């Protein structure tokens, strides 16, 4: 038995070492490290991979969220709806631009925004104007974008997709990130498309909005040293862009491998443990493979004794975090599904470089769990 970590970004380096070493060496030797050819080539390649017209790269996924909110003119006096069962980043970005985060519940099968609770929240809302809705394609599972887009249109709000965990996932055949006004990605090392450092991007097919993103991204400059509007500074660097160009080539294969591992896990039936839902109209890319277990902590120790690493993403919803509890609003009736699933969820190891032996070890550890 070997130790199987829940994620292993180093394995993705070892799998493509020759190509990555060549890419990094090329940048270091070029003498050009910021805003050069690699960044431009990656932005073009990533936009074209998704079928979008524009990609603006950023220093992180959190920065990408802040950038798109600022580019849309969302700030103090505005409200933005998202979920509480997500990476803190989603809510932190709304808070960072000075808008009020309004949190709705999730569907306990898909783990993504509950359309019913979104409708109820929008219907009952009487606070600051809701300018945007940010569904999160959590764990690689696309949120229910059809009804979310309809509700957003009815209430005059933009849809910004948080795709930080869902590079290459599709909803009714369309890549996520291309359905709302914009999609936001993170290239944190463990993400399906991960750099070996930080990075992020905003994707849009609205040219005016892309231009606004470019302005806000760099001090409001259209011409160097002339700030037309107040801006920020957030950049993907040339080394990470060169690495991401290599990694992007391997993204479809990596996602297919994650799906194959997920299918292998899904075939194991264990009492008291529910596998993640696969829905007909969406293609899940399994950034995480999340089971729900009545006796989660006992399952976790059992797997750990068999050298299988696990994680809980996320143990405490954002509206229960001390730093955010007083800064967010929750929809009518509270967030019962969000509060109950965080006690049951467990992420199992899933990454493209897992070997057949690794997968068998996880499966036999799961199979030997008895309620
Ligand atoms: C990772 C992540 C982010 C933030 O990305 P960073 O690059 O870490 O800033 C935002 N939203 C979700 C859902 C994430 O998983």
mmCIF file of C-alpha atoms and ligand atoms in Angstrom:
data_model
loop_
_atom_site.group_PDB
_atom_site.id
_atom_site.type_symbol
_atom_site.label_atom_id
_atom_site.label_comp_id
_atom_site.label_asym_id
_atom_site.label_seq_id
_atom_site.Cartn_x
_atom_site.Cartn_y
_atom_site.Cartn_z
ATOM 1 C CA UNK A 1 0.000 0.000 0.000
ATOM 2 C CA UNK A 2 1.272 3.445 -0.785
ATOM 3 C CA UNK A 3 0.177 6.809 0.602
ATOM 4 C CA UNK A 4 -2.385 8.273 -1.779
ATOM 5 C CA UNK A 5 -2.768 12.016 -1.278
ATOM 6 C CA UNK A 6 -6.134 13.648 -1.959
ATOM 7 C CA UNK A 7 -4.444 15.835 -4.612
ATOM 8 C CA UNK A 8 -0.961 15.701 -6.121
ATOM 9 C CA UNK A 9 0.030 18.703 -8.266
ATOM 10 C CA UNK A 10 3.643 17.450 -8.329
ATOM 11 C CA UNK A 11 2.455 14.397 -10.263
ATOM 12 C CA UNK A 12 1.210 16.676 -13.047
ATOM 13 C CA UNK A 13 4.715 18.137 -13.315
ATOM 14 C CA UNK A 14 6.314 14.687 -13.469
ATOM 15 C CA UNK A 15 3.834 13.578 -16.139
ATOM 16 C CA UNK A 16 4.801 16.415 -18.516
ATOM 17 C CA UNK A 17 8.274 17.287 -17.226
ATOM 18 C CA UNK A 18 10.053 17.579 -20.592
ATOM 19 C CA UNK A 19 7.486 19.980 -22.063
ATOM 20 C CA UNK A 20 7.248 22.050 -18.882
ATOM 21 C CA UNK A 21 11.011 22.344 -18.400
ATOM 22 C CA UNK A 22 11.312 23.468 -22.017
ATOM 23 C CA UNK A 23 8.542 26.096 -21.543
ATOM 24 C CA UNK A 24 9.987 27.483 -18.301
ATOM 25 C CA UNK A 25 13.529 27.543 -19.740
ATOM 26 C CA UNK A 26 12.293 29.390 -22.814
ATOM 27 C CA UNK A 27 10.763 32.161 -20.674
ATOM 28 C CA UNK A 28 13.742 32.479 -18.333
ATOM 29 C CA UNK A 29 16.146 32.739 -21.269
ATOM 30 C CA UNK A 30 13.948 35.282 -23.072
ATOM 31 C CA UNK A 31 14.526 37.996 -20.455
ATOM 32 C CA UNK A 32 10.813 38.994 -20.680
ATOM 33 C CA UNK A 33 8.787 37.984 -17.596
ATOM 34 C CA UNK A 34 5.594 40.041 -17.445
ATOM 35 C CA UNK A 35 2.893 40.773 -20.067
ATOM 36 C CA UNK A 36 4.622 39.247 -23.064
ATOM 37 C CA UNK A 37 4.097 36.655 -25.767
ATOM 38 C CA UNK A 38 3.357 33.720 -23.471
ATOM 39 C CA UNK A 39 0.505 35.513 -21.714
ATOM 40 C CA UNK A 40 -0.969 36.659 -24.999
ATOM 41 C CA UNK A 41 -0.668 33.184 -26.548
ATOM 42 C CA UNK A 42 -2.238 31.549 -23.497
ATOM 43 C CA UNK A 43 -5.125 34.043 -23.398
ATOM 44 C CA UNK A 44 -5.853 33.347 -27.071
ATOM 45 C CA UNK A 45 -5.578 29.587 -26.639
ATOM 46 C CA UNK A 46 -7.805 29.491 -23.553
ATOM 47 C CA UNK A 47 -10.504 31.718 -25.112
ATOM 48 C CA UNK A 48 -10.472 29.592 -28.238
ATOM 49 C CA UNK A 49 -10.578 26.333 -26.244
ATOM 50 C CA UNK A 50 -13.787 27.557 -24.600
ATOM 51 C CA UNK A 51 -15.221 29.142 -27.741
ATOM 52 C CA UNK A 52 -15.215 32.660 -26.220
ATOM 53 C CA UNK A 53 -13.851 35.810 -27.874
ATOM 54 C CA UNK A 54 -11.826 37.310 -25.010
ATOM 55 C CA UNK A 55 -9.693 36.155 -22.108
ATOM 56 C CA UNK A 56 -8.146 38.572 -19.591
ATOM 57 C CA UNK A 57 -5.619 36.827 -17.366
ATOM 58 C CA UNK A 58 -5.137 37.820 -13.724
ATOM 59 C CA UNK A 59 -2.932 37.035 -10.743
ATOM 60 C CA UNK A 60 -5.487 34.654 -9.181
ATOM 61 C CA UNK A 61 -9.066 33.449 -9.386
ATOM 62 C CA UNK A 62 -10.032 35.794 -6.549
ATOM 63 C CA UNK A 63 -8.586 38.721 -8.520
ATOM 64 C CA UNK A 64 -10.520 37.582 -11.600
ATOM 65 C CA UNK A 65 -13.774 37.769 -9.600
ATOM 66 C CA UNK A 66 -12.889 41.229 -8.269
ATOM 67 C CA UNK A 67 -11.909 42.360 -11.768
ATOM 68 C CA UNK A 68 -15.161 41.326 -13.435
ATOM 69 C CA UNK A 69 -17.262 42.834 -10.634
ATOM 70 C CA UNK A 70 -15.389 46.127 -10.935
ATOM 71 C CA UNK A 71 -15.547 46.043 -14.745
ATOM 72 C CA UNK A 72 -19.337 45.677 -14.499
ATOM 73 C CA UNK A 73 -19.408 48.693 -12.190
ATOM 74 C CA UNK A 74 -20.568 46.694 -9.164
ATOM 75 C CA UNK A 75 -19.565 48.102 -5.797
ATOM 76 C CA UNK A 76 -20.856 49.836 -2.664
ATOM 77 C CA UNK A 77 -24.649 50.077 -2.607
ATOM 78 C CA UNK A 78 -25.076 46.938 -4.735
ATOM 79 C CA UNK A 79 -25.916 43.340 -3.822
ATOM 80 C CA UNK A 80 -24.639 40.141 -5.465
ATOM 81 C CA UNK A 81 -26.177 36.699 -4.991
ATOM 82 C CA UNK A 82 -24.060 33.569 -4.626
ATOM 83 C CA UNK A 83 -23.897 30.423 -2.479
ATOM 84 C CA UNK A 84 -22.426 29.869 0.979
ATOM 85 C CA UNK A 85 -21.205 26.348 0.149
ATOM 86 C CA UNK A 86 -18.162 27.471 -1.867
ATOM 87 C CA UNK A 87 -14.550 28.544 -1.523
ATOM 88 C CA UNK A 88 -14.454 31.689 0.624
ATOM 89 C CA UNK A 89 -12.958 33.408 -2.452
ATOM 90 C CA UNK A 90 -16.368 33.755 -4.145
ATOM 91 C CA UNK A 91 -17.855 35.692 -1.245
ATOM 92 C CA UNK A 92 -14.599 37.507 -0.385
ATOM 93 C CA UNK A 93 -14.490 39.013 -3.888
ATOM 94 C CA UNK A 94 -18.015 40.451 -3.548
ATOM 95 C CA UNK A 95 -17.069 41.859 -0.146
ATOM 96 C CA UNK A 96 -13.775 43.242 -1.506
ATOM 97 C CA UNK A 97 -15.564 45.426 -4.080
ATOM 98 C CA UNK A 98 -17.824 46.766 -1.325
ATOM 99 C CA UNK A 99 -21.029 45.036 -2.467
ATOM 100 C CA UNK A 100 -23.282 42.996 -0.163
ATOM 101 C CA UNK A 101 -23.107 39.191 -0.629
ATOM 102 C CA UNK A 102 -26.568 37.568 -0.516
ATOM 103 C CA UNK A 103 -26.237 33.828 0.022
ATOM 104 C CA UNK A 104 -28.684 31.187 -1.171
ATOM 105 C CA UNK A 105 -28.908 27.472 -0.464
ATOM 106 C CA UNK A 106 -27.570 24.638 -2.619
ATOM 107 C CA UNK A 107 -29.246 21.587 -4.076
ATOM 108 C CA UNK A 108 -28.129 18.600 -1.957
ATOM 109 C CA UNK A 109 -27.608 16.346 -5.014
ATOM 110 C CA UNK A 110 -25.684 18.650 -7.384
ATOM 111 C CA UNK A 111 -24.097 20.752 -4.573
ATOM 112 C CA UNK A 112 -24.765 23.815 -6.767
ATOM 113 C CA UNK A 113 -27.099 26.829 -6.399
ATOM 114 C CA UNK A 114 -30.705 25.868 -5.634
ATOM 115 C CA UNK A 115 -32.914 27.376 -8.322
ATOM 116 C CA UNK A 116 -35.933 27.262 -5.988
ATOM 117 C CA UNK A 117 -34.144 29.127 -3.220
ATOM 118 C CA UNK A 118 -32.702 31.609 -5.712
ATOM 119 C CA UNK A 119 -36.238 32.352 -6.999
ATOM 120 C CA UNK A 120 -37.558 32.720 -3.444
ATOM 121 C CA UNK A 121 -34.678 35.010 -2.474
ATOM 122 C CA UNK A 122 -35.051 37.263 -5.526
ATOM 123 C CA UNK A 123 -38.828 37.393 -5.010
ATOM 124 C CA UNK A 124 -38.566 38.394 -1.349
ATOM 125 C CA UNK A 125 -35.575 40.765 -1.664
ATOM 126 C CA UNK A 126 -36.054 44.385 -0.655
ATOM 127 C CA UNK A 127 -32.464 45.483 0.023
ATOM 128 C CA UNK A 128 -29.782 47.004 -2.232
ATOM 129 C CA UNK A 129 -30.246 46.312 -5.977
ATOM 130 C CA UNK A 130 -29.100 42.829 -6.990
ATOM 131 C CA UNK A 131 -26.701 43.478 -9.871
ATOM 132 C CA UNK A 132 -25.284 39.990 -10.395
ATOM 133 C CA UNK A 133 -25.736 36.312 -9.605
ATOM 134 C CA UNK A 134 -22.628 34.137 -9.284
ATOM 135 C CA UNK A 135 -23.428 30.423 -9.597
ATOM 136 C CA UNK A 136 -20.437 28.239 -8.661
ATOM 137 C CA UNK A 137 -19.772 25.091 -10.711
ATOM 138 C CA UNK A 138 -18.640 23.399 -7.533
ATOM 139 C CA UNK A 139 -16.443 20.277 -7.618
ATOM 140 C CA UNK A 140 -16.594 20.377 -11.453
ATOM 141 C CA UNK A 141 -20.397 20.013 -11.646
ATOM 142 C CA UNK A 142 -22.111 22.734 -13.730
ATOM 143 C CA UNK A 143 -24.810 24.677 -11.878
ATOM 144 C CA UNK A 144 -28.360 24.685 -13.301
ATOM 145 C CA UNK A 145 -27.661 27.557 -15.689
ATOM 146 C CA UNK A 146 -30.870 27.449 -17.775
ATOM 147 C CA UNK A 147 -33.254 28.484 -14.986
ATOM 148 C CA UNK A 148 -30.594 30.700 -13.365
ATOM 149 C CA UNK A 149 -30.185 32.678 -16.639
ATOM 150 C CA UNK A 150 -33.983 33.074 -16.873
ATOM 151 C CA UNK A 151 -34.291 34.352 -13.319
ATOM 152 C CA UNK A 152 -31.359 36.728 -13.821
ATOM 153 C CA UNK A 153 -32.976 38.152 -16.959
ATOM 154 C CA UNK A 154 -36.296 38.569 -15.147
ATOM 155 C CA UNK A 155 -34.662 40.509 -12.293
ATOM 156 C CA UNK A 156 -32.179 42.464 -14.448
ATOM 157 C CA UNK A 157 -29.022 40.902 -12.975
ATOM 158 C CA UNK A 158 -25.859 39.687 -14.743
ATOM 159 C CA UNK A 159 -24.761 36.057 -14.425
ATOM 160 C CA UNK A 160 -21.043 35.652 -13.693
ATOM 161 C CA UNK A 161 -20.045 31.986 -13.649
ATOM 162 C CA UNK A 162 -17.474 30.906 -11.040
ATOM 163 C CA UNK A 163 -15.680 28.216 -13.061
ATOM 164 C CA UNK A 164 -12.637 27.907 -10.764
ATOM 165 C CA UNK A 165 -13.326 24.166 -10.350
ATOM 166 C CA UNK A 166 -14.828 23.414 -13.749
ATOM 167 C CA UNK A 167 -12.403 24.039 -16.659
ATOM 168 C CA UNK A 168 -13.884 22.207 -19.643
ATOM 169 C CA UNK A 169 -17.206 21.196 -18.032
ATOM 170 C CA UNK A 170 -20.295 21.696 -20.193
ATOM 171 C CA UNK A 171 -23.947 22.560 -19.612
ATOM 172 C CA UNK A 172 -26.318 21.391 -22.384
ATOM 173 C CA UNK A 173 -23.237 20.982 -24.582
ATOM 174 C CA UNK A 174 -21.814 24.474 -24.001
ATOM 175 C CA UNK A 175 -18.589 25.059 -22.045
ATOM 176 C CA UNK A 176 -19.189 26.685 -18.687
ATOM 177 C CA UNK A 177 -17.916 30.254 -18.587
ATOM 178 C CA UNK A 178 -19.503 31.057 -21.967
ATOM 179 C CA UNK A 179 -23.160 31.100 -20.892
ATOM 180 C CA UNK A 180 -23.297 34.029 -18.461
ATOM 181 C CA UNK A 181 -21.951 37.502 -19.344
ATOM 182 C CA UNK A 182 -18.555 36.275 -18.110
ATOM 183 C CA UNK A 183 -16.815 33.250 -16.621
ATOM 184 C CA UNK A 184 -14.094 33.349 -14.003
ATOM 185 C CA UNK A 185 -11.312 30.760 -13.690
ATOM 186 C CA UNK A 186 -8.517 30.015 -11.212
ATOM 187 C CA UNK A 187 -5.253 28.259 -12.112
ATOM 188 C CA UNK A 188 -4.317 27.408 -8.509
ATOM 189 C CA UNK A 189 -2.046 24.332 -8.721
ATOM 190 C CA UNK A 190 -4.625 21.657 -7.821
ATOM 191 C CA UNK A 191 -7.378 22.940 -10.172
ATOM 192 C CA UNK A 192 -8.192 20.901 -13.308
ATOM 193 C CA UNK A 193 -6.070 23.422 -15.224
ATOM 194 C CA UNK A 194 -3.402 24.325 -12.690
ATOM 195 C CA UNK A 195 -0.242 26.428 -12.890
ATOM 196 C CA UNK A 196 2.746 25.953 -10.569
ATOM 197 C CA UNK A 197 1.918 29.182 -8.805
ATOM 198 C CA UNK A 198 -1.076 31.510 -8.872
ATOM 199 C CA UNK A 199 -3.186 32.629 -11.799
ATOM 200 C CA UNK A 200 -6.710 33.317 -12.968
ATOM 201 C CA UNK A 201 -8.734 34.621 -15.898
ATOM 202 C CA UNK A 202 -11.961 36.292 -16.926
ATOM 203 C CA UNK A 203 -13.624 34.979 -20.102
ATOM 204 C CA UNK A 204 -16.239 36.940 -22.005
ATOM 205 C CA UNK A 205 -17.552 37.331 -25.525
ATOM 206 C CA UNK A 206 -18.676 40.920 -24.901
ATOM 207 C CA UNK A 207 -15.997 43.157 -26.470
ATOM 208 C CA UNK A 208 -16.948 46.265 -24.510
ATOM 209 C CA UNK A 209 -16.729 44.349 -21.259
ATOM 210 C CA UNK A 210 -13.386 42.809 -22.255
ATOM 211 C CA UNK A 211 -12.028 46.319 -22.894
ATOM 212 C CA UNK A 212 -13.307 47.445 -19.506
ATOM 213 C CA UNK A 213 -11.548 44.426 -17.904
ATOM 214 C CA UNK A 214 -8.289 45.409 -19.636
ATOM 215 C CA UNK A 215 -8.622 48.954 -18.275
ATOM 216 C CA UNK A 216 -9.416 47.967 -14.690
ATOM 217 C CA UNK A 217 -6.720 45.256 -14.736
ATOM 218 C CA UNK A 218 -3.934 47.810 -15.049
ATOM 219 C CA UNK A 219 -4.552 51.084 -13.180
ATOM 220 C CA UNK A 220 -7.229 52.221 -15.644
ATOM 221 C CA UNK A 221 -4.602 52.602 -18.376
ATOM 222 C CA UNK A 222 -5.480 52.565 -22.053
ATOM 223 C CA UNK A 223 -2.338 54.569 -22.749
ATOM 224 C CA UNK A 224 0.615 53.960 -20.449
ATOM 225 C CA UNK A 225 0.720 56.311 -17.431
ATOM 226 C CA UNK A 226 -2.756 57.725 -18.125
ATOM 227 C CA UNK A 227 -5.349 56.408 -15.661
ATOM 228 C CA UNK A 228 -8.754 56.998 -17.259
ATOM 229 C CA UNK A 229 -10.560 55.243 -14.416
ATOM 230 C CA UNK A 230 -9.381 53.873 -11.065
ATOM 231 C CA UNK A 231 -7.936 50.384 -11.489
ATOM 232 C CA UNK A 232 -6.013 47.578 -9.874
ATOM 233 C CA UNK A 233 -2.931 45.583 -10.785
ATOM 234 C CA UNK A 234 -3.310 41.874 -11.312
ATOM 235 C CA UNK A 235 -1.177 39.803 -13.677
ATOM 236 C CA UNK A 236 -0.515 36.253 -14.734
ATOM 237 C CA UNK A 237 3.251 36.036 -15.256
ATOM 238 C CA UNK A 238 5.036 34.699 -18.345
ATOM 239 C CA UNK A 239 6.373 31.577 -16.592
ATOM 240 C CA UNK A 240 2.895 30.511 -15.404
ATOM 241 C CA UNK A 241 1.397 31.336 -18.822
ATOM 242 C CA UNK A 242 3.996 29.148 -20.569
ATOM 243 C CA UNK A 243 3.247 26.299 -18.123
ATOM 244 C CA UNK A 244 -0.493 26.743 -18.666
ATOM 245 C CA UNK A 245 -0.059 26.536 -22.458
ATOM 246 C CA UNK A 246 1.432 23.070 -21.954
ATOM 247 C CA UNK A 247 -1.172 22.080 -19.375
ATOM 248 C CA UNK A 248 -4.075 23.260 -21.565
ATOM 249 C CA UNK A 249 -3.098 20.688 -24.211
ATOM 250 C CA UNK A 250 -3.556 17.982 -21.585
ATOM 251 C CA UNK A 251 -6.787 19.324 -20.052
ATOM 252 C CA UNK A 252 -9.262 17.278 -22.155
ATOM 253 C CA UNK A 253 -7.309 14.071 -21.500
ATOM 254 C CA UNK A 254 -7.033 14.926 -17.806
ATOM 255 C CA UNK A 255 -10.779 15.561 -17.512
ATOM 256 C CA UNK A 256 -11.545 12.283 -19.309
ATOM 257 C CA UNK A 257 -9.270 10.457 -16.884
ATOM 258 C CA UNK A 258 -11.016 12.085 -13.896
ATOM 259 C CA UNK A 259 -14.369 10.950 -15.331
ATOM 260 C CA UNK A 260 -13.083 7.390 -15.751
ATOM 261 C CA UNK A 261 -11.867 7.317 -12.134
ATOM 262 C CA UNK A 262 -15.244 8.710 -11.018
ATOM 263 C CA UNK A 263 -17.037 5.903 -12.886
ATOM 264 C CA UNK A 264 -14.854 3.319 -11.177
ATOM 265 C CA UNK A 265 -15.675 4.786 -7.739
ATOM 266 C CA UNK A 266 -19.363 5.085 -8.606
ATOM 267 C CA UNK A 267 -19.568 1.311 -9.097
ATOM 268 C CA UNK A 268 -18.690 0.633 -5.464
ATOM 269 C CA UNK A 269 -21.817 0.468 -3.353
ATOM 270 C CA UNK A 270 -21.338 1.114 0.333
ATOM 271 C CA UNK A 271 -24.124 1.339 2.913
ATOM 272 C CA UNK A 272 -24.702 4.812 4.316
ATOM 273 C CA UNK A 273 -22.601 6.447 1.598
ATOM 274 C CA UNK A 274 -24.065 8.374 -1.370
ATOM 275 C CA UNK A 275 -22.027 8.976 -4.515
ATOM 276 C CA UNK A 276 -22.103 12.337 -6.313
ATOM 277 C CA UNK A 277 -24.989 12.828 -8.743
ATOM 278 C CA UNK A 278 -24.366 12.751 -12.492
ATOM 279 C CA UNK A 279 -26.987 14.753 -14.337
ATOM 280 C CA UNK A 280 -28.078 14.226 -17.923
ATOM 281 C CA UNK A 281 -27.839 17.805 -19.182
ATOM 282 C CA UNK A 282 -24.348 18.517 -17.762
ATOM 283 C CA UNK A 283 -20.860 17.147 -18.080
ATOM 284 C CA UNK A 284 -19.137 16.936 -14.685
ATOM 285 C CA UNK A 285 -15.319 17.211 -14.755
ATOM 286 C CA UNK A 286 -14.714 15.949 -11.205
ATOM 287 C CA UNK A 287 -12.373 18.538 -9.758
ATOM 288 C CA UNK A 288 -13.416 16.763 -6.548
ATOM 289 C CA UNK A 289 -15.138 13.417 -6.051
ATOM 290 C CA UNK A 290 -17.410 14.123 -3.097
ATOM 291 C CA UNK A 291 -19.378 11.414 -1.310
ATOM 292 C CA UNK A 292 -21.912 12.027 1.442
ATOM 293 C CA UNK A 293 -21.651 9.711 4.423
ATOM 294 C CA UNK A 294 -23.811 9.410 7.552
ATOM 295 C CA UNK A 295 -20.675 8.511 9.472
ATOM 296 C CA UNK A 296 -18.288 10.778 7.625
ATOM 297 C CA UNK A 297 -15.627 10.992 10.309
ATOM 298 C CA UNK A 298 -15.515 7.229 10.783
ATOM 299 C CA UNK A 299 -15.256 6.721 6.998
ATOM 300 C CA UNK A 300 -12.459 9.264 6.955
ATOM 301 C CA UNK A 301 -10.435 7.431 9.650
ATOM 302 C CA UNK A 302 -11.099 4.104 7.965
ATOM 303 C CA UNK A 303 -9.703 5.431 4.659
ATOM 304 C CA UNK A 304 -6.789 7.078 6.400
ATOM 305 C CA UNK A 305 -5.865 3.739 8.023
ATOM 306 C CA UNK A 306 -5.723 2.324 4.467
ATOM 307 C CA UNK A 307 -3.418 5.215 3.454
ATOM 308 C CA UNK A 308 -6.106 6.965 1.411
ATOM 309 C CA UNK A 309 -6.024 10.749 1.852
ATOM 310 C CA UNK A 310 -9.312 12.681 2.000
ATOM 311 C CA UNK A 311 -10.422 16.275 2.520
ATOM 312 C CA UNK A 312 -13.551 18.141 3.564
ATOM 313 C CA UNK A 313 -14.358 20.968 1.140
ATOM 314 C CA UNK A 314 -15.767 22.951 2.856
ATOM 315 C CA UNK A 315 -16.192 22.226 6.569
ATOM 316 C CA UNK A 316 -17.812 25.556 7.531
ATOM 317 C CA UNK A 317 -20.079 27.500 5.155
ATOM 318 C CA UNK A 318 -19.073 31.115 4.562
ATOM 319 C CA UNK A 319 -22.079 32.601 6.432
ATOM 320 C CA UNK A 320 -20.847 30.777 9.577
ATOM 321 C CA UNK A 321 -17.268 32.074 9.322
ATOM 322 C CA UNK A 322 -16.364 34.705 11.940
ATOM 323 C CA UNK A 323 -14.895 37.056 9.321
ATOM 324 C CA UNK A 324 -18.002 37.030 7.130
ATOM 325 C CA UNK A 325 -21.020 36.168 9.292
ATOM 326 C CA UNK A 326 -21.819 39.842 9.930
ATOM 327 C CA UNK A 327 -21.106 40.957 6.365
ATOM 328 C CA UNK A 328 -23.481 38.718 4.391
ATOM 329 C CA UNK A 329 -27.252 38.267 4.101
ATOM 330 C CA UNK A 330 -28.950 34.895 3.698
ATOM 331 C CA UNK A 331 -32.093 34.130 1.694
ATOM 332 C CA UNK A 332 -35.510 33.470 3.307
ATOM 333 C CA UNK A 333 -35.695 30.349 5.475
ATOM 334 C CA UNK A 334 -31.908 30.187 5.889
ATOM 335 C CA UNK A 335 -29.582 27.632 4.336
ATOM 336 C CA UNK A 336 -30.623 24.203 5.678
ATOM 337 C CA UNK A 337 -29.054 22.068 2.903
ATOM 338 C CA UNK A 338 -25.774 24.009 3.103
ATOM 339 C CA UNK A 339 -25.629 23.530 6.862
ATOM 340 C CA UNK A 340 -26.405 19.820 6.782
ATOM 341 C CA UNK A 341 -24.178 18.666 3.893
ATOM 342 C CA UNK A 342 -20.994 20.109 5.361
ATOM 343 C CA UNK A 343 -21.230 17.458 8.095
ATOM 344 C CA UNK A 344 -21.567 14.642 5.542
ATOM 345 C CA UNK A 345 -19.230 15.501 2.658
ATOM 346 C CA UNK A 346 -15.868 13.882 1.988
ATOM 347 C CA UNK A 347 -13.547 14.359 -1.014
ATOM 348 C CA UNK A 348 -11.726 11.243 -2.238
ATOM 349 C CA UNK A 349 -8.459 11.334 -4.208
ATOM 350 C CA UNK A 350 -9.073 12.102 -7.889
ATOM 351 C CA UNK A 351 -6.410 13.370 -10.307
ATOM 352 C CA UNK A 352 -5.362 12.244 -13.782
ATOM 353 C CA UNK A 353 -1.987 10.815 -12.719
ATOM 354 C CA UNK A 354 -3.478 8.239 -10.297
ATOM 355 C CA UNK A 355 -2.302 4.765 -11.325
ATOM 356 C CA UNK A 356 -4.515 1.704 -11.709
ATOM 357 C CA UNK A 357 -3.039 0.447 -8.404
ATOM 358 C CA UNK A 358 -3.913 3.720 -6.660
ATOM 359 C CA UNK A 359 -7.496 3.459 -7.875
ATOM 360 C CA UNK A 360 -7.780 -0.173 -6.748
ATOM 361 C CA UNK A 361 -6.409 0.772 -3.351
ATOM 362 C CA UNK A 362 -9.074 3.479 -2.935
ATOM 363 C CA UNK A 363 -11.795 1.097 -4.113
ATOM 364 C CA UNK A 364 -10.778 -1.704 -1.779
ATOM 365 C CA UNK A 365 -10.538 0.735 1.123
ATOM 366 C CA UNK A 366 -14.059 1.969 0.318
ATOM 367 C CA UNK A 367 -15.413 -1.573 -0.097
ATOM 368 C CA UNK A 368 -14.103 -2.684 3.285
ATOM 369 C CA UNK A 369 -16.000 0.084 5.113
ATOM 370 C CA UNK A 370 -18.912 -1.389 7.016
ATOM 371 C CA UNK A 371 -21.672 0.542 8.661
HETATM 372 C C1 LIG B 1 -10.069 28.239 -6.146
HETATM 373 C C2 LIG B 1 -11.351 28.950 -6.169
HETATM 374 C C3 LIG B 1 -11.454 30.351 -6.297
HETATM 375 C C4 LIG B 1 -10.301 31.293 -6.148
HETATM 376 O O1 LIG B 1 -9.188 31.061 -6.850
HETATM 377 P P1 LIG B 1 -7.738 31.514 -6.315
HETATM 378 O O2 LIG B 1 -6.935 31.355 -7.572
HETATM 379 O O3 LIG B 1 -7.347 30.589 -5.228
HETATM 380 O O4 LIG B 1 -7.814 32.928 -5.884
HETATM 381 C C5 LIG B 1 -12.701 30.923 -6.463
HETATM 382 N N1 LIG B 1 -13.811 30.163 -6.458
HETATM 383 C C6 LIG B 1 -13.765 28.831 -6.300
HETATM 384 C C7 LIG B 1 -15.046 28.055 -6.315
HETATM 385 C C8 LIG B 1 -12.547 28.178 -6.132
HETATM 386 O O5 LIG B 1 -12.520 26.850 -5.969
#
